[in-house]
């Protein structure tokens, strides 16, 4: 059975219900009446003003008003990790062989058990808290339940209503809130939640309905007063720590999931903020969700909101039950809890004390097993089962489908009733991998990134200023170069430095993804959007700024340096600078997907760009590069824009750069008097049997290109290769995200 939420003109919620499982005991007339009522509900939901049927039987409606029950159980969860032995000097010394295995071993086990046969269960409407000291396995257990451990590494079973959950299904019906608050600092609370709604809620849901969902969630989270305030960071004042934590929770529950996992949601908060967060989680649980969280040391008020507790010690269960049973448990163990002491603090202190003793917590673990068996035998209580309902034969898919129908889950899942002979119906559950098509994801991601960037104009301003200042320095150093041999050498130096500057300037793109990495991992872990959408959006958002930078640098240097080519030459100069920015930005973005740390990333970027410049053809001609290094010459990103601007500058066949006595420039003979140079030139002419006067052109632009080894590709082909490099690194960036952003332990 299911509850459907519709809104009337006053946005007042009305609840109707529909049956989705096999209805063998319901008459044809009752089934028709039910389907008629469901049709009326759909009309109300979409705004159809057709009169609503009001003939549904009141008792039948009361039965259908009951929510769909869910019970999550986990049995014998065991998780071991391999420990690599550290390389030590004493291990390098050969030892005498021995048959005693204890002597032969180094004393360090090859594996470590993080979870050891952990079992438990909880149901909708409850909060289960996992407690324990640091290293006890709290976060590991949450990850195991949330399917964040690689398949094959985790032993045991996790079931919902007695059925094993598939990974794809779990992504849709659950949410995982990380310990850190990973939010865009310059977005307001309302904007943050609205973007989450755009990602997780289906495209078919009207914008007005999404806004209503966000407003309702803001009230549920208790952050109405901060709705218009930015999140903030170290440099921008924003909301408080407790409000940030509630916003982080709100992002992941925007689609009202059935299962909600949280990793220490109260960590770093004061007592009041922690209580407010858990109070919000209690309301979420009471709305029909199963809430499971790890918590370090709850206060007395927080403990009163919890329904089930699991205490862990080095991967073992030392207590599992309700908070009310804690005093009795420890009293029977022989360590009664003092009357005025916090129960969880006492339990955690005792566990720490036992962990430091010779026997460890083995006695407490064994006592817990016996106590659980005695409790079951005494009360004769079977494992949790969903409460009695008018239609108890719902399968898991039918139960989830019913939840979707009543509005509990709106992240893209759809249910449909299929009629069969005899008046029976069955349900099918259609769960798409993503709530929205790729173009909606790209649009939403781009809008969010641009909005966050627009509120930090100083970042682009600093980058633009660095490009303009660099261009100004180059323009003043290489001011109005002439067409002499010295001018040619100076032009070559200008081009080499200018093109390499384009790539070094792109290094600022390195921290962009590194700062968003964990936001990206959190959002893609539960299919908020495709990785390909993020890559395309990242490229789209970054490109406009590259256009402004290209125009700024070209305008600063082209006329000041005295470059050739006219309007078409200026246009190509702008295009090759833009292509350089594009390929450099793509290269740095790719590295940001590989390198996890900013400082390490900067070191690698600077080193590789230096190698690119070295093999670009400026410092050493292509014909002089050793054969075993020639491959790096063709991989150099600087090579192609450098050769392109050389061809753009020296492609005019009528332009001369060395005439007559200028042939002696850049040589020791260049210091001779002008008359002596003319006599030497005349001697050379007679020796060669030709006439060489002071106005004879000896070197054209084509000769310079030949001397520099720029003969293989045209300038337009160099431009295309540079652009292609940019797309190539974007593709590599995508594969890095695809292979390197798995949110699962091994």
XYZ file of C-alpha atoms in Angstrom, residues 173-674:
502
model
C 16.725 4.658 -2.229
C 19.569 5.736 0.063
C 21.775 8.699 0.896
C 25.179 8.959 2.562
C 26.237 12.065 4.479
C 30.000 12.384 4.862
C 31.672 13.621 8.007
C 33.029 16.754 6.334
C 30.749 19.567 5.173
C 31.496 19.667 1.449
C 29.671 22.700 0.082
C 30.235 25.523 -2.394
C 31.112 28.509 -0.195
C 29.530 31.297 -2.248
C 26.095 29.748 -2.693
C 23.273 30.501 -0.283
C 21.562 27.765 1.696
C 18.494 27.958 -0.503
C 20.544 27.864 -3.714
C 22.546 24.893 -2.463
C 19.405 22.884 -1.751
C 17.789 24.007 -5.004
C 20.720 22.736 -7.042
C 20.517 19.458 -5.136
C 16.826 19.285 -6.074
C 17.658 19.917 -9.720
C 20.145 17.040 -9.639
C 18.183 14.448 -7.677
C 14.579 15.168 -8.594
C 13.314 14.112 -12.022
C 12.900 16.488 -14.905
C 9.182 15.628 -15.040
C 8.658 17.328 -11.674
C 7.706 20.994 -12.258
C 10.049 23.720 -11.046
C 7.355 24.955 -8.665
C 7.157 21.532 -7.020
C 10.919 21.432 -6.592
C 10.841 24.845 -4.930
C 8.084 23.656 -2.589
C 10.198 20.625 -1.686
C 13.199 22.854 -0.934
C 11.138 25.215 1.216
C 9.638 22.306 3.136
C 13.107 20.852 3.674
C 14.433 24.197 4.933
C 11.682 24.218 7.548
C 12.337 20.572 8.399
C 16.035 21.305 8.907
C 15.278 24.381 11.007
C 17.409 26.754 8.923
C 14.750 29.202 7.741
C 16.628 32.195 9.186
C 19.774 31.253 7.235
C 18.074 30.443 3.926
C 19.399 33.576 2.164
C 22.876 33.451 3.751
C 25.896 32.137 1.845
C 27.611 28.989 3.125
C 30.899 30.848 3.632
C 34.487 29.750 4.139
C 37.671 31.010 5.754
C 37.573 34.267 3.799
C 33.801 34.834 3.709
C 31.527 34.941 6.718
C 28.588 32.562 6.371
C 26.366 30.255 8.371
C 27.323 28.538 11.617
C 28.849 25.080 11.941
C 25.602 23.477 13.046
C 23.733 25.029 10.151
C 26.401 23.845 7.711
C 25.967 20.301 8.988
C 22.209 20.478 8.552
C 22.627 21.827 5.012
C 24.960 18.901 4.249
C 22.270 16.539 5.475
C 19.621 18.385 3.485
C 21.537 17.973 0.222
C 21.472 14.208 0.559
C 17.864 13.876 1.727
C 16.357 16.182 -0.883
C 14.764 13.128 -2.530
C 13.452 11.822 0.814
C 15.397 8.534 0.812
C 14.314 5.368 2.583
C 17.818 4.728 3.966
C 19.981 7.506 5.390
C 23.573 6.833 6.469
C 25.625 9.454 8.295
C 29.280 9.358 9.328
C 29.583 11.228 12.642
C 27.135 14.056 11.840
C 27.744 15.696 15.231
C 31.545 15.725 15.003
C 33.027 19.156 15.738
C 29.724 20.644 16.953
C 28.871 22.015 20.360
C 26.248 20.284 22.488
C 23.354 22.463 21.363
C 24.202 22.211 17.660
C 24.661 18.449 17.943
C 21.261 18.127 19.618
C 19.612 20.186 16.875
C 21.177 17.994 14.179
C 20.011 14.756 15.796
C 16.582 16.298 16.362
C 16.377 16.914 12.625
C 17.409 13.294 12.016
C 14.655 12.154 14.363
C 12.061 14.028 12.317
C 13.485 12.469 9.160
C 13.194 8.999 10.689
C 9.627 9.638 11.812
C 8.736 10.583 8.246
C 9.364 6.971 7.246
C 13.146 6.666 6.826
C 15.703 4.367 8.386
C 18.504 6.488 9.884
C 21.849 4.886 10.743
C 24.715 7.024 11.971
C 28.026 6.792 13.748
C 28.529 9.063 16.716
C 31.485 9.513 19.023
C 30.046 10.490 22.406
C 26.393 11.607 22.530
C 25.112 13.864 25.283
C 22.212 12.914 27.536
C 19.737 14.882 25.391
C 21.011 13.289 22.179
C 20.829 9.828 23.753
C 17.131 10.411 24.420
C 16.526 10.733 20.656
C 18.231 7.452 19.744
C 16.312 4.198 19.380
C 19.025 1.571 18.953
C 22.705 1.460 19.895
C 25.613 -0.672 18.714
C 28.865 -0.356 20.651
C 31.973 -1.527 18.805
C 35.441 -2.308 20.064
C 38.141 -3.120 17.537
C 35.597 -4.496 15.107
C 33.590 -6.537 17.631
C 30.105 -5.892 18.994
C 30.170 -5.290 22.744
C 26.557 -4.130 23.059
C 23.514 -4.066 20.807
C 20.150 -2.883 22.026
C 18.112 0.090 23.154
C 19.509 2.919 25.294
C 17.099 1.948 28.069
C 18.717 -1.486 28.396
C 22.231 -0.138 28.963
C 22.021 0.066 32.797
C 20.704 -3.479 33.086
C 23.329 -4.816 30.670
C 26.320 -3.378 32.524
C 24.795 -4.202 35.893
C 24.586 -7.874 34.924
C 28.128 -7.663 33.554
C 29.297 -6.537 36.965
C 29.892 -2.856 36.278
C 26.703 -0.984 37.149
C 26.323 2.533 35.785
C 26.249 5.197 38.539
C 22.883 6.905 38.845
C 23.947 10.432 37.839
C 26.439 9.493 35.127
C 25.916 9.640 31.386
C 25.284 6.082 30.192
C 27.222 6.257 26.973
C 30.183 8.029 28.575
C 30.386 5.311 31.217
C 30.123 2.564 28.598
C 32.798 4.096 26.364
C 35.148 4.702 29.325
C 34.727 1.094 30.456
C 35.369 -0.191 26.934
C 38.548 1.892 26.668
C 39.688 0.587 30.053
C 39.085 -3.003 28.996
C 40.894 -2.437 25.690
C 43.972 -1.433 27.642
C 43.850 -4.515 29.860
C 45.497 -7.865 29.196
C 42.336 -9.692 28.155
C 40.915 -6.800 26.171
C 37.180 -6.693 25.572
C 36.892 -10.420 24.900
C 34.907 -10.966 28.085
C 32.473 -8.159 27.232
C 32.033 -9.486 23.686
C 31.218 -12.986 24.959
C 28.876 -11.605 27.618
C 27.009 -9.616 24.966
C 26.450 -12.786 22.919
C 25.080 -14.657 25.940
C 23.000 -11.666 27.020
C 21.422 -11.384 23.578
C 20.573 -15.104 23.567
C 19.083 -14.906 27.083
C 17.056 -11.854 26.105
C 15.628 -13.576 23.020
C 14.748 -16.719 24.961
C 13.176 -14.778 27.794
C 11.079 -12.498 25.643
C 10.742 -14.996 22.792
C 11.005 -12.149 20.315
C 11.770 -13.073 16.702
C 13.820 -10.734 14.537
C 12.150 -7.531 13.482
C 9.488 -7.890 10.816
C 7.409 -5.210 9.188
C 4.257 -4.501 11.203
C 0.974 -6.010 10.169
C -0.561 -4.423 7.124
C -3.701 -5.079 5.064
C -1.470 -6.542 2.323
C 1.505 -8.277 3.964
C 2.775 -10.015 0.812
C 4.591 -7.019 -0.681
C 7.932 -7.816 -2.264
C 10.779 -5.351 -1.780
C 10.348 -3.867 -5.243
C 6.617 -3.495 -4.644
C 7.231 -1.833 -1.296
C 9.744 0.583 -2.830
C 7.385 1.181 -5.723
C 4.634 1.999 -3.249
C 6.939 4.464 -1.515
C 7.655 6.119 -4.835
C 3.964 6.407 -5.531
C 3.218 8.101 -2.230
C 6.009 10.624 -2.761
C 8.545 9.168 -0.361
C 11.078 8.689 -3.133
C 11.112 11.125 -6.043
C 14.619 10.735 -7.483
C 13.435 9.328 -10.780
C 11.852 6.017 -9.854
C 8.464 5.206 -11.296
C 5.986 2.437 -10.545
C 3.368 0.965 -12.803
C 0.511 -1.448 -12.171
C 0.162 -4.285 -14.666
C -3.286 -5.959 -14.793
C -3.618 -9.726 -15.074
C -6.528 -12.024 -15.528
C -8.920 -12.520 -12.631
C -8.729 -8.946 -11.466
C -5.178 -9.231 -10.112
C -2.430 -6.670 -10.604
C 1.305 -6.678 -10.071
C 3.721 -3.803 -9.992
C 6.894 -3.137 -11.867
C 9.555 -0.745 -10.670
C 11.440 1.389 -13.184
C 14.530 2.907 -11.596
C 16.653 4.944 -14.033
C 20.315 5.309 -13.278
C 20.059 9.121 -13.347
C 17.147 11.421 -12.632
C 17.839 13.779 -15.543
C 19.162 13.626 -19.110
C 22.749 14.668 -19.726
C 21.940 18.114 -21.133
C 19.967 19.034 -18.001
C 22.925 17.927 -15.870
C 25.359 20.014 -17.915
C 23.083 23.040 -17.691
C 22.674 22.724 -13.920
C 26.376 22.091 -13.274
C 27.385 25.037 -15.447
C 24.897 27.338 -13.757
C 26.165 26.358 -10.308
C 29.832 26.807 -11.222
C 29.276 30.169 -12.893
C 27.207 31.438 -9.965
C 29.900 30.387 -7.495
C 32.607 32.013 -9.660
C 30.675 35.246 -10.217
C 30.629 35.802 -6.466
C 34.413 35.503 -6.360
C 35.427 37.957 -9.127
C 38.781 38.504 -7.480
C 39.934 35.072 -8.661
C 39.468 35.894 -12.341
C 40.682 39.453 -11.725
C 43.986 38.203 -10.353
C 44.448 35.870 -13.302
C 43.601 38.602 -15.812
C 45.970 41.009 -14.061
C 48.818 38.474 -14.211
C 48.283 37.991 -17.959
C 48.103 41.746 -18.639
C 51.175 42.471 -16.499
C 53.118 39.707 -18.240
C 52.070 41.097 -21.621
C 53.028 44.623 -20.559
C 56.491 43.503 -19.458
C 57.044 41.604 -22.707
C 55.761 44.559 -24.739
C 58.131 46.993 -23.067
C 61.112 44.620 -23.263
C 60.548 43.709 -26.922
C 59.297 47.155 -27.966
C 58.949 47.708 -31.721
C 61.338 45.033 -32.981
C 62.960 45.749 -36.349
C 63.587 43.360 -39.221
C 67.332 43.022 -38.650
C 69.023 39.715 -37.750
C 69.011 40.824 -34.128
C 65.301 41.580 -34.429
C 64.758 38.047 -35.727
C 66.525 36.523 -32.713
C 64.549 38.752 -30.372
C 61.306 37.723 -32.053
C 62.189 34.058 -31.534
C 62.825 34.715 -27.854
C 59.582 36.636 -27.495
C 57.528 33.860 -29.099
C 59.130 31.118 -27.000
C 58.566 33.002 -23.754
C 55.048 34.146 -24.691
C 53.820 30.681 -25.667
C 55.273 29.053 -22.575
C 53.675 31.792 -20.451
C 50.257 30.717 -21.766
C 50.769 27.270 -20.261
C 52.294 28.412 -16.986
C 49.370 30.779 -16.470
C 47.031 27.788 -16.712
C 48.564 26.257 -13.588
C 46.011 28.203 -11.528
C 43.360 25.726 -12.760
C 44.990 22.992 -10.689
C 43.256 23.727 -7.333
C 39.814 24.098 -8.947
C 39.025 20.401 -9.201
C 41.117 19.508 -6.164
C 38.816 21.747 -4.098
C 35.717 20.224 -5.683
C 37.009 16.638 -5.701
C 35.133 15.444 -2.613
C 31.971 17.311 -3.563
C 32.160 15.568 -6.925
C 32.754 12.177 -5.304
C 29.849 12.638 -2.908
C 27.442 13.686 -5.635
C 28.423 11.050 -8.194
C 28.490 8.251 -5.609
C 24.695 8.222 -5.660
C 24.255 9.164 -9.325
C 23.333 12.816 -8.898
C 24.835 13.325 -12.356
C 27.102 11.630 -14.874
C 30.846 12.043 -14.813
C 30.733 12.974 -18.484
C 28.345 15.810 -17.617
C 30.850 17.167 -15.116
C 33.714 17.029 -17.650
C 31.700 18.832 -20.322
C 30.393 21.411 -17.859
C 33.901 22.035 -16.536
C 35.122 22.739 -20.072
C 32.158 24.962 -20.938
C 32.484 27.090 -17.804
C 36.242 27.581 -18.139
C 36.250 28.513 -21.832
C 34.761 32.072 -21.719
C 37.455 33.268 -19.333
C 40.112 31.918 -21.720
C 38.691 34.110 -24.500
C 39.070 37.262 -22.380
C 42.620 36.286 -21.387
C 43.575 35.639 -25.011
C 42.250 38.983 -26.226
C 43.932 40.823 -23.349
C 47.353 39.292 -24.034
C 47.106 39.707 -27.811
C 46.025 43.336 -27.556
C 48.840 44.078 -25.116
C 51.650 42.585 -27.203
C 50.768 42.457 -30.926
C 51.183 46.132 -31.837
C 53.683 46.966 -29.107
C 56.151 44.303 -30.240
C 55.553 45.137 -33.890
C 54.373 41.747 -35.076
C 53.549 41.226 -38.735
C 50.470 39.919 -40.521
C 47.932 42.706 -40.396
C 44.312 42.000 -39.374
C 44.446 38.324 -40.376
C 47.738 37.939 -38.578
C 46.203 39.449 -35.446
C 43.228 37.111 -35.723
C 45.424 34.037 -35.997
C 47.605 35.327 -33.141
C 44.491 35.523 -30.934
C 43.353 32.056 -32.012
C 46.676 30.361 -31.301
C 46.860 32.052 -27.887
C 43.323 30.840 -27.161
C 44.239 27.341 -28.325
C 47.304 27.415 -26.061
C 45.193 28.450 -23.091
C 42.698 25.710 -23.954
C 45.245 22.895 -24.224
C 47.156 24.137 -21.175
C 43.989 24.361 -19.093
C 42.955 20.873 -20.222
C 46.396 19.481 -19.391
C 46.377 20.973 -15.903
C 42.791 19.788 -15.364
C 43.850 16.267 -16.315
C 46.721 16.398 -13.817
C 44.323 17.588 -11.104
C 42.401 14.350 -11.620
C 45.585 12.332 -11.117
C 47.437 14.231 -8.386
C 45.640 14.431 -5.022
C 47.595 17.339 -3.485
C 47.976 20.940 -4.641
C 51.671 21.387 -3.851
C 52.605 18.086 -5.467
C 50.497 19.057 -8.457
C 52.244 22.424 -8.856
C 55.635 20.713 -8.723
C 54.667 18.248 -11.448
C 53.059 20.933 -13.647
C 56.073 23.237 -13.494
C 58.481 20.383 -14.220
C 56.542 19.010 -17.195
C 55.991 22.456 -18.721
C 59.727 23.104 -18.433
C 60.368 19.898 -20.387
C 57.816 20.964 -22.991
C 59.641 24.271 -23.449
C 63.023 22.553 -23.618
C 61.920 20.310 -26.491
C 59.788 22.933 -28.267
C 62.525 23.677 -30.826
C 63.652 27.050 -29.470
C 66.606 25.964 -27.353
C 67.639 23.146 -29.657
C 66.633 22.679 -33.275
C 64.565 19.628 -34.154
C 67.356 18.312 -36.369
C 69.781 18.457 -33.436
C 67.617 16.635 -30.883
C 68.958 13.095 -30.209
C 66.866 10.296 -31.673
C 66.061 8.855 -28.250
C 64.439 12.179 -27.232
C 62.728 13.126 -30.489
C 59.439 11.571 -29.309
C 59.212 14.163 -26.532
C 59.601 16.917 -29.127
C 56.381 15.803 -30.810
C 54.572 15.486 -27.458
C 55.567 19.002 -26.414
C 52.526 21.239 -26.043
C 54.692 24.329 -26.586
C 56.081 23.078 -29.934
C 52.919 23.539 -31.969
C 51.869 27.065 -30.898
C 55.525 28.131 -31.115
C 55.812 26.904 -34.696
C 52.396 28.396 -35.525
C 53.340 31.931 -34.437
C 56.680 31.636 -36.269
C 54.860 30.833 -39.480
C 52.354 33.605 -38.828
C 55.241 36.063 -38.480
C 57.650 34.869 -41.189
C 55.281 33.551 -43.859
C 55.520 36.690 -46.054
C 57.812 35.662 -48.944
C 58.432 39.292 -49.979
C 59.716 40.391 -46.604
C 63.492 40.419 -46.138
C 65.281 40.091 -42.817
C 68.960 40.082 -43.849
C 70.296 42.476 -46.528
C 73.880 42.972 -47.725
C 76.295 43.664 -44.881
C 73.705 42.540 -42.314
C 75.024 39.077 -43.050
C 77.906 39.876 -40.704
C 75.616 40.757 -37.786
C 75.650 38.391 -34.808
C 79.264 37.497 -35.711
C 82.646 38.973 -34.654
C 82.782 40.701 -38.064
C 79.770 42.753 -37.076
C 82.052 45.116 -35.119
C 84.022 46.128 -38.249
C 83.513 49.569 -39.838
C 80.864 49.855 -42.514
